[in-house]
CSV table of C-alpha atoms in Angstrom, one decimal:
chain,number,residue,atom,x,y,z
A,234,UNK,CA,4.7,-2.8,17.1
A,235,UNK,CA,2.8,-3.7,20.4
A,236,UNK,CA,2.8,-7.2,21.7
A,237,UNK,CA,-0.6,-7.0,23.4
A,238,UNK,CA,-4.1,-5.2,23.0
A,239,UNK,CA,-6.5,-4.8,25.7
A,240,UNK,CA,-10.1,-4.0,24.7
A,241,UNK,CA,-13.0,-2.5,26.6
A,242,UNK,CA,-16.1,-4.6,25.6
A,243,UNK,CA,-19.3,-2.6,25.3
A,244,UNK,CA,-19.0,0.0,22.4
A,245,UNK,CA,-15.7,-1.0,21.3
A,246,UNK,CA,-16.2,-4.7,20.2
A,247,UNK,CA,-19.8,-5.2,20.9
A,248,UNK,CA,-22.9,-2.8,20.1
A,249,UNK,CA,-24.9,-3.4,23.0
A,250,UNK,CA,-26.4,-0.3,23.6
A,251,UNK,CA,-29.8,-1.1,22.3
A,252,UNK,CA,-30.3,-4.0,24.7
A,253,UNK,CA,-29.1,-1.9,27.7
A,254,UNK,CA,-31.6,0.6,26.6
A,255,UNK,CA,-34.3,-1.6,26.1
A,256,UNK,CA,-33.5,-3.2,29.6
A,257,UNK,CA,-33.4,0.0,31.1
A,258,UNK,CA,-36.5,1.6,29.8
A,259,UNK,CA,-38.3,-1.7,30.6
A,260,UNK,CA,-37.5,-1.0,34.4
A,261,UNK,CA,-38.6,2.6,34.0
A,262,UNK,CA,-42.0,1.6,32.6
A,263,UNK,CA,-42.6,-1.0,35.3
A,264,UNK,CA,-42.1,2.0,37.9
A,265,UNK,CA,-43.6,4.7,35.7
A,266,UNK,CA,-40.6,6.9,35.5
A,267,UNK,CA,-39.6,8.7,32.5
A,268,UNK,CA,-37.7,6.8,29.7
A,269,UNK,CA,-34.6,7.6,27.6
A,270,UNK,CA,-33.4,7.6,24.3
A,271,UNK,CA,-30.6,5.4,23.1
A,272,UNK,CA,-28.5,8.5,22.7
A,273,UNK,CA,-29.1,9.2,26.2
A,274,UNK,CA,-28.3,5.9,27.4
A,275,UNK,CA,-24.7,6.3,25.4
A,276,UNK,CA,-24.0,8.8,28.1
A,277,UNK,CA,-25.0,6.8,30.9
A,278,UNK,CA,-22.8,3.7,30.2
A,279,UNK,CA,-19.3,2.8,30.7
A,280,UNK,CA,-18.8,2.4,34.6
A,281,UNK,CA,-20.7,-0.8,35.1
A,282,UNK,CA,-24.4,-1.6,35.4
A,283,UNK,CA,-25.0,-0.6,39.0
A,284,UNK,CA,-23.8,3.0,38.0
A,285,UNK,CA,-26.0,2.7,35.0
A,286,UNK,CA,-29.2,2.1,37.0
A,287,UNK,CA,-28.3,4.8,39.4
A,288,UNK,CA,-28.2,7.1,36.6
A,289,UNK,CA,-31.8,6.1,35.2
A,290,UNK,CA,-33.7,6.3,38.1
A,291,UNK,CA,-35.1,9.4,39.4
A,292,UNK,CA,-32.8,11.4,41.7
A,293,UNK,CA,-33.7,10.8,45.4
A,294,UNK,CA,-35.0,7.2,44.8
A,295,UNK,CA,-34.5,5.1,48.0
A,296,UNK,CA,-32.1,2.4,48.5
A,297,UNK,CA,-34.6,-0.2,48.5
A,298,UNK,CA,-36.3,0.8,45.3
A,299,UNK,CA,-32.8,1.2,43.6
A,300,UNK,CA,-31.9,-2.4,44.7
A,301,UNK,CA,-34.9,-3.8,43.4
A,302,UNK,CA,-34.6,-1.9,39.9
A,303,UNK,CA,-31.0,-3.4,39.7
A,304,UNK,CA,-32.5,-6.8,40.0
A,305,UNK,CA,-35.3,-6.1,37.6
A,306,UNK,CA,-32.6,-4.8,35.2
A,307,UNK,CA,-30.6,-8.0,35.6
A,308,UNK,CA,-33.4,-10.1,35.1
A,309,UNK,CA,-34.6,-8.7,32.0
A,310,UNK,CA,-31.2,-8.1,30.5
A,311,UNK,CA,-30.2,-11.7,31.2
A,312,UNK,CA,-33.1,-12.7,28.8
A,313,UNK,CA,-32.7,-10.1,26.3
A,314,UNK,CA,-29.1,-9.3,26.1
A,315,UNK,CA,-28.6,-10.9,22.4
A,316,UNK,CA,-31.8,-9.6,21.0
A,317,UNK,CA,-30.1,-6.5,19.3
A,318,UNK,CA,-26.6,-6.9,20.4
A,319,UNK,CA,-23.9,-7.8,17.6
A,320,UNK,CA,-20.3,-7.0,16.9
A,321,UNK,CA,-19.3,-3.9,15.2
A,322,UNK,CA,-18.7,-4.2,11.6
A,323,UNK,CA,-15.3,-5.3,10.8
A,324,UNK,CA,-14.1,-5.8,14.7
A,325,UNK,CA,-13.7,-9.7,14.4
A,326,UNK,CA,-11.8,-9.6,11.2
A,327,UNK,CA,-9.3,-6.7,12.5
A,328,UNK,CA,-8.9,-9.0,16.0
A,329,UNK,CA,-8.3,-12.1,14.1
A,330,UNK,CA,-5.8,-10.2,11.9
A,331,UNK,CA,-3.8,-9.0,15.1
A,332,UNK,CA,-3.9,-12.4,16.2
A,333,UNK,CA,-2.4,-13.8,13.0
A,334,UNK,CA,0.5,-11.2,13.5
A,335,UNK,CA,1.1,-12.6,16.8
A,336,UNK,CA,-0.5,-10.0,19.0
A,337,UNK,CA,-2.0,-11.0,22.2
A,338,UNK,CA,-5.5,-9.7,22.5
A,339,UNK,CA,-7.8,-9.7,25.8
A,340,UNK,CA,-10.8,-7.8,27.1
A,341,UNK,CA,-11.2,-5.8,30.3
A,342,UNK,CA,-14.8,-4.8,31.1
A,343,UNK,CA,-16.9,-3.0,34.1
A,344,UNK,CA,-19.7,-5.5,33.1
A,345,UNK,CA,-20.0,-8.2,35.8
A,346,UNK,CA,-17.4,-11.0,35.2
A,347,UNK,CA,-19.8,-13.7,35.3
A,348,UNK,CA,-21.7,-11.7,32.5
A,349,UNK,CA,-18.6,-10.5,30.6
A,350,UNK,CA,-16.9,-13.7,29.8
A,351,UNK,CA,-19.8,-15.7,28.5
A,352,UNK,CA,-20.9,-12.9,26.3
A,353,UNK,CA,-17.3,-12.5,24.6
A,354,UNK,CA,-17.0,-16.1,24.2
A,355,UNK,CA,-20.4,-16.3,22.4
A,356,UNK,CA,-19.8,-13.7,20.0
A,357,UNK,CA,-15.8,-14.2,19.6
A,358,UNK,CA,-15.2,-18.0,20.3
A,359,UNK,CA,-11.8,-18.7,21.2
A,360,UNK,CA,-10.4,-15.4,20.4
A,361,UNK,CA,-9.3,-13.5,23.4
A,362,UNK,CA,-6.3,-14.8,25.7
A,363,UNK,CA,-8.3,-13.4,28.7
A,364,UNK,CA,-11.5,-11.8,29.6
A,365,UNK,CA,-12.0,-9.9,32.7
A,366,UNK,CA,-14.9,-8.4,34.3
A,367,UNK,CA,-15.9,-6.5,37.2
A,368,UNK,CA,-15.2,-8.5,40.5
A,369,UNK,CA,-17.3,-7.8,43.8
A,370,UNK,CA,-14.8,-5.7,46.0
A,371,UNK,CA,-12.6,-4.6,43.1
A,372,UNK,CA,-12.3,-1.2,42.0
A,373,UNK,CA,-13.7,-0.7,38.3
A,374,UNK,CA,-12.1,0.9,35.4
A,375,UNK,CA,-10.8,3.6,35.2
A,376,UNK,CA,-9.0,2.3,38.5
A,377,UNK,CA,-6.2,0.3,37.0
A,378,UNK,CA,-6.4,-2.6,39.6
A,379,UNK,CA,-7.8,-5.2,37.4
A,380,UNK,CA,-5.9,-3.8,34.4
A,381,UNK,CA,-2.6,-4.4,36.3
A,382,UNK,CA,-3.6,-8.2,37.4
A,383,UNK,CA,-4.4,-8.8,33.6
A,384,UNK,CA,-1.1,-7.6,32.4
A,385,UNK,CA,0.7,-9.6,34.9
A,386,UNK,CA,-1.2,-12.9,33.9
A,387,UNK,CA,-0.5,-11.9,30.3
A,388,UNK,CA,3.2,-11.2,30.9
A,389,UNK,CA,2.6,-7.8,29.3
A,390,UNK,CA,4.9,-4.7,29.5
A,391,UNK,CA,3.3,-1.1,29.6
A,392,UNK,CA,5.8,0.0,26.8
A,393,UNK,CA,4.3,-2.8,24.3
A,394,UNK,CA,0.5,-2.8,25.5
A,395,UNK,CA,-2.3,-0.9,23.8
A,396,UNK,CA,-5.6,-0.1,25.8
A,397,UNK,CA,-8.5,0.4,23.1
A,398,UNK,CA,-11.9,1.7,24.1
A,399,UNK,CA,-14.5,4.1,23.2
A,400,UNK,CA,-15.2,6.7,26.2
A,401,UNK,CA,-13.2,8.7,28.5
A,402,UNK,CA,-13.2,5.9,31.4
A,403,UNK,CA,-11.5,3.4,28.8
A,404,UNK,CA,-8.9,6.5,27.9
A,405,UNK,CA,-8.3,7.0,31.6
A,406,UNK,CA,-7.9,3.3,32.6
A,407,UNK,CA,-5.2,3.2,30.0
A,408,UNK,CA,-3.5,6.2,31.3
A,409,UNK,CA,-3.7,5.2,34.7
A,410,UNK,CA,-2.1,2.0,34.0
A,411,UNK,CA,0.9,3.7,32.1
A,412,UNK,CA,-0.1,2.5,28.6
A,413,UNK,CA,-1.1,4.1,25.3
A,414,UNK,CA,-4.5,4.7,24.9
A,415,UNK,CA,-6.2,4.3,21.7
A,416,UNK,CA,-10.0,6.0,21.4
A,417,UNK,CA,-12.3,4.3,18.8
A,418,UNK,CA,-14.9,6.6,17.1
A,419,UNK,CA,-17.6,3.9,16.3
A,420,UNK,CA,-18.8,3.5,20.0
A,421,UNK,CA,-20.8,5.2,22.3
A,422,UNK,CA,-18.8,8.4,22.9
A,423,UNK,CA,-17.5,11.4,20.8
A,424,UNK,CA,-14.1,12.4,19.4
A,425,UNK,CA,-14.2,15.5,21.9
A,426,UNK,CA,-14.6,13.6,25.1
A,427,UNK,CA,-11.8,11.2,23.9
A,428,UNK,CA,-9.6,14.1,23.0
A,429,UNK,CA,-10.1,15.7,26.3
A,430,UNK,CA,-9.5,12.3,28.1
A,431,UNK,CA,-6.2,12.4,26.6
A,432,UNK,CA,-6.3,9.8,23.9
A,433,UNK,CA,-2.8,9.1,22.3
A,434,UNK,CA,-4.4,7.6,19.2
A,435,UNK,CA,-8.0,7.7,17.7
A,436,UNK,CA,-9.2,5.6,14.8
A,437,UNK,CA,-12.7,5.5,13.1
A,438,UNK,CA,-12.7,2.0,11.5
A,439,UNK,CA,-11.6,-1.3,13.1
A,440,UNK,CA,-9.2,-2.1,10.2
A,441,UNK,CA,-7.2,0.9,11.2
A,442,UNK,CA,-6.3,-1.3,14.4
A,443,UNK,CA,-4.1,-3.5,12.5
A,444,UNK,CA,-1.9,-0.5,11.4
A,445,UNK,CA,-2.1,1.1,14.7
A,446,UNK,CA,-0.7,-2.1,16.3
A,447,UNK,CA,1.6,-3.6,14.0
A,448,UNK,CA,2.5,-0.6,11.6
A,449,UNK,CA,1.1,-2.7,8.7
A,450,UNK,CA,-2.2,-1.2,6.7
A,451,UNK,CA,-4.8,-3.8,6.4
A,452,UNK,CA,-6.9,-3.0,3.1
A,453,UNK,CA,-9.9,-4.8,2.1
A,454,UNK,CA,-10.9,-6.4,-1.0
A,455,UNK,CA,-11.6,-3.5,-3.7
A,456,UNK,CA,-9.5,-1.2,-1.9
A,457,UNK,CA,-7.1,-1.2,-5.0
A,458,UNK,CA,-6.6,2.8,-5.3
A,459,UNK,CA,-5.2,2.8,-2.1
A,460,UNK,CA,-3.1,-0.1,-2.6
A,461,UNK,CA,-1.6,1.6,-6.1
A,462,UNK,CA,-1.4,4.9,-4.2
A,463,UNK,CA,1.0,3.3,-1.5
A,464,UNK,CA,2.9,1.4,-4.2
A,465,UNK,CA,3.6,4.6,-6.1
A,466,UNK,CA,5.0,6.2,-2.8
A,467,UNK,CA,7.7,3.3,-3.0
A,468,UNK,CA,5.8,1.3,-0.1
A,469,UNK,CA,5.6,-2.4,-0.3
A,470,UNK,CA,2.0,-4.0,-0.4
A,471,UNK,CA,1.2,-7.6,-0.2
A,472,UNK,CA,-1.1,-8.4,-2.9
A,473,UNK,CA,-3.4,-11.6,-3.6
A,474,UNK,CA,-2.9,-13.8,-6.7
A,475,UNK,CA,-4.5,-17.2,-7.6
A,476,UNK,CA,-1.4,-18.8,-6.8
A,477,UNK,CA,0.2,-17.3,-3.4
A,478,UNK,CA,0.2,-13.8,-1.9
A,479,UNK,CA,2.9,-11.9,-3.5
A,480,UNK,CA,4.9,-8.9,-1.9
A,481,UNK,CA,4.6,-6.1,-4.5
A,482,UNK,CA,6.7,-3.2,-5.0
A,483,UNK,CA,6.8,-0.6,-8.0
A,484,UNK,CA,9.4,-2.2,-10.2
A,485,UNK,CA,10.2,0.9,-11.7
A,486,UNK,CA,11.7,2.4,-8.2
A,487,UNK,CA,14.9,0.8,-7.3
A,488,UNK,CA,14.8,1.9,-3.8
A,489,UNK,CA,11.5,0.1,-3.3
A,490,UNK,CA,12.7,-2.7,-4.9
A,491,UNK,CA,15.7,-2.9,-2.5
A,492,UNK,CA,13.0,-2.6,0.3
A,493,UNK,CA,11.3,-5.5,-0.9
A,494,UNK,CA,14.4,-7.9,-0.8
A,495,UNK,CA,15.1,-6.5,2.8
A,496,UNK,CA,11.7,-7.1,4.0
A,497,UNK,CA,11.8,-10.9,3.0
A,498,UNK,CA,15.6,-11.2,3.7
A,499,UNK,CA,16.0,-12.2,0.3
A,500,UNK,CA,19.5,-12.3,-1.2
A,501,UNK,CA,19.6,-9.5,-3.8
A,502,UNK,CA,21.5,-12.0,-6.1
A,503,UNK,CA,18.3,-13.9,-6.7
A,504,UNK,CA,16.1,-11.9,-9.7
A,505,UNK,CA,12.4,-10.9,-8.8
A,506,UNK,CA,9.7,-12.0,-11.4
A,507,UNK,CA,7.3,-9.0,-12.2
A,508,UNK,CA,3.4,-9.1,-12.5
A,509,UNK,CA,1.9,-7.3,-15.5
A,510,UNK,CA,-1.6,-6.7,-16.6
A,511,UNK,CA,-1.0,-7.7,-20.5
A,512,UNK,CA,1.5,-8.5,-23.0
A,513,UNK,CA,1.5,-4.8,-23.8
A,514,UNK,CA,3.3,-4.2,-20.8
A,515,UNK,CA,5.6,-7.0,-21.3
A,516,UNK,CA,6.6,-5.3,-24.4
A,517,UNK,CA,7.6,-1.9,-22.7
A,518,UNK,CA,10.0,-4.3,-20.3
A,519,UNK,CA,11.3,-7.1,-22.6
A,520,UNK,CA,12.8,-7.4,-26.1
A,521,UNK,CA,13.0,-10.4,-29.0
A,522,UNK,CA,9.5,-11.9,-27.5
A,523,UNK,CA,8.7,-15.1,-29.6
A,524,UNK,CA,5.5,-15.7,-30.9
A,525,UNK,CA,5.1,-18.4,-28.7
A,526,UNK,CA,5.1,-16.2,-25.7
A,527,UNK,CA,1.9,-14.4,-27.1
A,528,UNK,CA,0.4,-17.8,-27.5
A,529,UNK,CA,0.9,-18.8,-24.3
A,530,UNK,CA,-0.4,-15.6,-22.8
A,531,UNK,CA,-3.6,-16.0,-25.0
A,532,UNK,CA,-3.9,-19.4,-23.3
A,533,UNK,CA,-2.9,-19.1,-19.9
A,534,UNK,CA,-3.2,-15.4,-18.7
A,535,UNK,CA,-4.3,-14.3,-16.8
A,536,UNK,CA,-3.0,-17.4,-14.7
A,537,UNK,CA,-0.2,-19.3,-12.9
A,538,UNK,CA,2.3,-19.2,-15.9
A,539,UNK,CA,5.6,-17.0,-15.7
A,540,UNK,CA,7.6,-16.8,-18.7
A,541,UNK,CA,11.2,-15.9,-18.6
A,542,UNK,CA,11.9,-13.6,-21.5
A,543,UNK,CA,14.9,-11.1,-22.4
A,544,UNK,CA,14.9,-7.8,-20.7
A,545,UNK,CA,15.3,-4.8,-22.5
A,546,UNK,CA,16.9,-2.8,-19.5
A,547,UNK,CA,14.1,-0.7,-18.9
A,548,UNK,CA,13.6,-1.9,-15.1
A,549,UNK,CA,16.2,-1.3,-12.8
A,550,UNK,CA,19.2,-3.8,-12.8
A,551,UNK,CA,18.1,-4.7,-9.0
A,552,UNK,CA,15.0,-6.3,-10.4
A,553,UNK,CA,16.6,-9.0,-12.6
A,554,UNK,CA,19.7,-9.0,-10.0
A,555,UNK,CA,21.8,-7.6,-12.6
A,556,UNK,CA,20.9,-10.4,-15.2
A,557,UNK,CA,19.6,-10.0,-18.8
A,558,UNK,CA,16.5,-11.9,-18.6
A,559,UNK,CA,13.0,-11.0,-16.9
A,560,UNK,CA,10.3,-13.3,-15.7
A,561,UNK,CA,6.8,-11.9,-16.3
A,562,UNK,CA,3.4,-13.0,-15.2
A,563,UNK,CA,-0.3,-12.0,-15.5
A,564,UNK,CA,-2.2,-12.8,-12.3
A,565,UNK,CA,-5.4,-14.2,-12.0
A,566,UNK,CA,-6.9,-12.0,-9.3
A,567,UNK,CA,-9.3,-9.0,-9.8
A,568,UNK,CA,-8.2,-6.8,-7.2
A,569,UNK,CA,-4.0,-7.4,-8.1
A,570,UNK,CA,-5.0,-6.7,-12.0
A,571,UNK,CA,-6.7,-3.5,-10.9
A,572,UNK,CA,-3.8,-2.2,-8.7
A,573,UNK,CA,-1.3,-2.9,-11.9
A,574,UNK,CA,-3.8,-1.1,-14.2
A,575,UNK,CA,-4.3,1.7,-11.7
A,576,UNK,CA,-0.5,2.2,-11.2
A,577,UNK,CA,0.1,1.7,-14.8
A,578,UNK,CA,3.5,-0.1,-14.3
A,579,UNK,CA,4.8,-3.8,-13.6
A,580,UNK,CA,5.4,-4.7,-10.1
A,581,UNK,CA,8.4,-6.5,-8.7
A,582,UNK,CA,6.5,-9.2,-6.8
A,583,UNK,CA,8.0,-12.4,-5.1
A,584,UNK,CA,6.2,-14.3,-2.5
A,585,UNK,CA,4.8,-12.7,0.5
A,586,UNK,CA,7.0,-14.4,3.0
A,587,UNK,CA,10.4,-14.5,5.0
A,588,UNK,CA,13.0,-16.2,2.9
A,589,UNK,CA,13.0,-19.8,3.5
A,590,UNK,CA,9.3,-19.8,5.2
A,591,UNK,CA,6.2,-21.4,3.3
A,592,UNK,CA,4.5,-19.0,0.9
A,593,UNK,CA,1.5,-17.6,2.3
A,594,UNK,CA,-2.2,-18.0,0.9
A,595,UNK,CA,-4.2,-15.8,3.0
A,596,UNK,CA,-3.7,-12.1,4.3
A,597,UNK,CA,-3.4,-13.7,8.0
A,598,UNK,CA,-0.6,-15.9,6.8
A,599,UNK,CA,1.2,-12.7,5.4
A,600,UNK,CA,0.7,-11.0,8.6
A,601,UNK,CA,2.0,-14.0,10.5
A,602,UNK,CA,5.4,-13.5,8.6
A,603,UNK,CA,5.7,-9.7,7.8
A,604,UNK,CA,3.7,-7.7,10.1
A,605,UNK,CA,5.5,-4.6,10.9
A,606,UNK,CA,8.1,-5.4,8.0
A,607,UNK,CA,5.7,-4.0,5.3
A,608,UNK,CA,3.4,-1.2,4.6
A,609,UNK,CA,0.1,-2.9,3.7
A,610,UNK,CA,-1.6,-6.2,2.9
A,611,UNK,CA,-4.7,-6.1,0.5
A,612,UNK,CA,-6.9,-8.9,1.8
A,613,UNK,CA,-8.3,-10.5,-1.5
A,614,UNK,CA,-9.5,-13.8,0.4
A,615,UNK,CA,-7.6,-17.1,0.0
A,616,UNK,CA,-5.7,-17.9,-3.0
A,617,UNK,CA,-7.4,-20.5,-5.2
A,618,UNK,CA,-4.4,-22.5,-6.7
A,619,UNK,CA,-2.4,-22.4,-3.5
A,620,UNK,CA,0.9,-23.3,-5.2
A,621,UNK,CA,3.5,-21.2,-7.0
A,622,UNK,CA,3.3,-20.5,-10.8
A,623,UNK,CA,5.0,-22.5,-13.2
A,624,UNK,CA,8.1,-20.7,-14.6
A,625,UNK,CA,9.1,-21.6,-18.2
A,626,UNK,CA,12.0,-20.1,-19.8
A,627,UNK,CA,11.5,-19.0,-23.4
A,628,UNK,CA,15.1,-17.6,-23.9
A,629,UNK,CA,16.7,-21.2,-24.7
A,630,UNK,CA,15.8,-23.8,-27.3
A,631,UNK,CA,14.1,-26.1,-26.5
A,632,UNK,CA,12.0,-24.3,-23.8
A,633,UNK,CA,12.7,-25.1,-20.3
A,634,UNK,CA,10.7,-25.6,-17.3
A,635,UNK,CA,12.5,-24.1,-14.1
A,636,UNK,CA,9.6,-24.7,-11.7
A,637,UNK,CA,6.5,-27.0,-11.7
A,638,UNK,CA,3.8,-25.1,-10.1
A,639,UNK,CA,0.0,-24.2,-10.7
A,640,UNK,CA,0.2,-25.0,-14.7
A,641,UNK,CA,0.7,-28.4,-15.8
A,642,UNK,CA,3.5,-29.7,-18.2
A,643,UNK,CA,1.3,-31.2,-20.3
A,644,UNK,CA,-1.3,-28.5,-20.7
A,645,UNK,CA,1.7,-26.2,-21.8
A,646,UNK,CA,2.9,-28.7,-24.3
A,647,UNK,CA,-0.6,-29.2,-25.9
A,648,UNK,CA,-0.9,-25.2,-26.2
A,649,UNK,CA,2.5,-25.1,-27.9
A,650,UNK,CA,2.5,-28.2,-29.9
A,651,UNK,CA,6.1,-29.2,-28.7
A,652,UNK,CA,7.7,-30.9,-26.0
A,653,UNK,CA,9.5,-29.0,-23.3
A,654,UNK,CA,12.7,-30.0,-21.2
A,655,UNK,CA,13.1,-29.4,-17.7
A,656,UNK,CA,11.3,-30.1,-14.3
A,657,UNK,CA,8.8,-33.2,-14.7
A,658,UNK,CA,5.1,-32.7,-13.4
């Protein structure tokens, strides 16, 4: 896992090419010079605006005219630099997820510092620990001088820092600084260029940054098939529910369940409840199910009610920690229900936190505790209930509330028409 990530700006975080091209063509039109396409400008940028201007002015232009063109470009760009510029889709979410995972993020650009810092703050307010643009008299990327200054300021080591950019200049910058270099394929340059420059890693979507940096894959809402495939392989995926995020493992795979205990630091003497999609799935793993369980499921499932029933021994003994009872719940979240249906098996699913720490209510809170310890997080948004489920033991008479959670005692008693013992609301 990397502790620091340093990003290029143009072509990596921000799609600035249209505003840069408009400014360049404005200068060309003023002087009667040929104009260029956006694709052509993508080949010109990457080593600072002065070099960009040198590339679009006609060859042999006198220095006085070149200096005037640079001023004209800067004047026009200063006014129009936000006309079409925008963050790349998904990049803000990925950077915020890295921060949530405890990674320090920073920016190094060949854009002049007095221009780079404000534009980053405008589009990513309060996100980056440091923004460094080009300074007079200091070599720009791929020279590593400013990179090394940044790393010293941030307390970063080369072994645990990733440099991320979209061009050969960025890859060479990382290499020259002794860092691992990651090339992004949504920017201004091609896969071939990045490969030839020696990129150690290449990614084609910002969400892949989280996995590249932390080892934990960030899935978007709706990527339920991908989550189910991971679980089927025995991997651990944090899933959203209406109560809190849960750390899911295929409940039929003993090794995956054991890994769940280890990831959380949870004693394996504490049983795990499982998530199901219906009472039909409960019938496959439990026995002697009372009629009241069906009545409660009809009234409150999907929802924040966990029922303790008698297990039938189908699941590995590690799930109920060697006990004879099994907690079951049907969660009220469309993504997680779809994951269970796609997998076709129950999920061993305690809360997705380190043992003894607060239960997470968002994907970012999961990453803050478990990044690098689990295989994936399905980001289904914030939890709507925000507290754990109510646990009701139906294997004793009278029934007993073991934990008061998101469903009230009164609602359960009203549904059953009888009083309960145990924890009071």
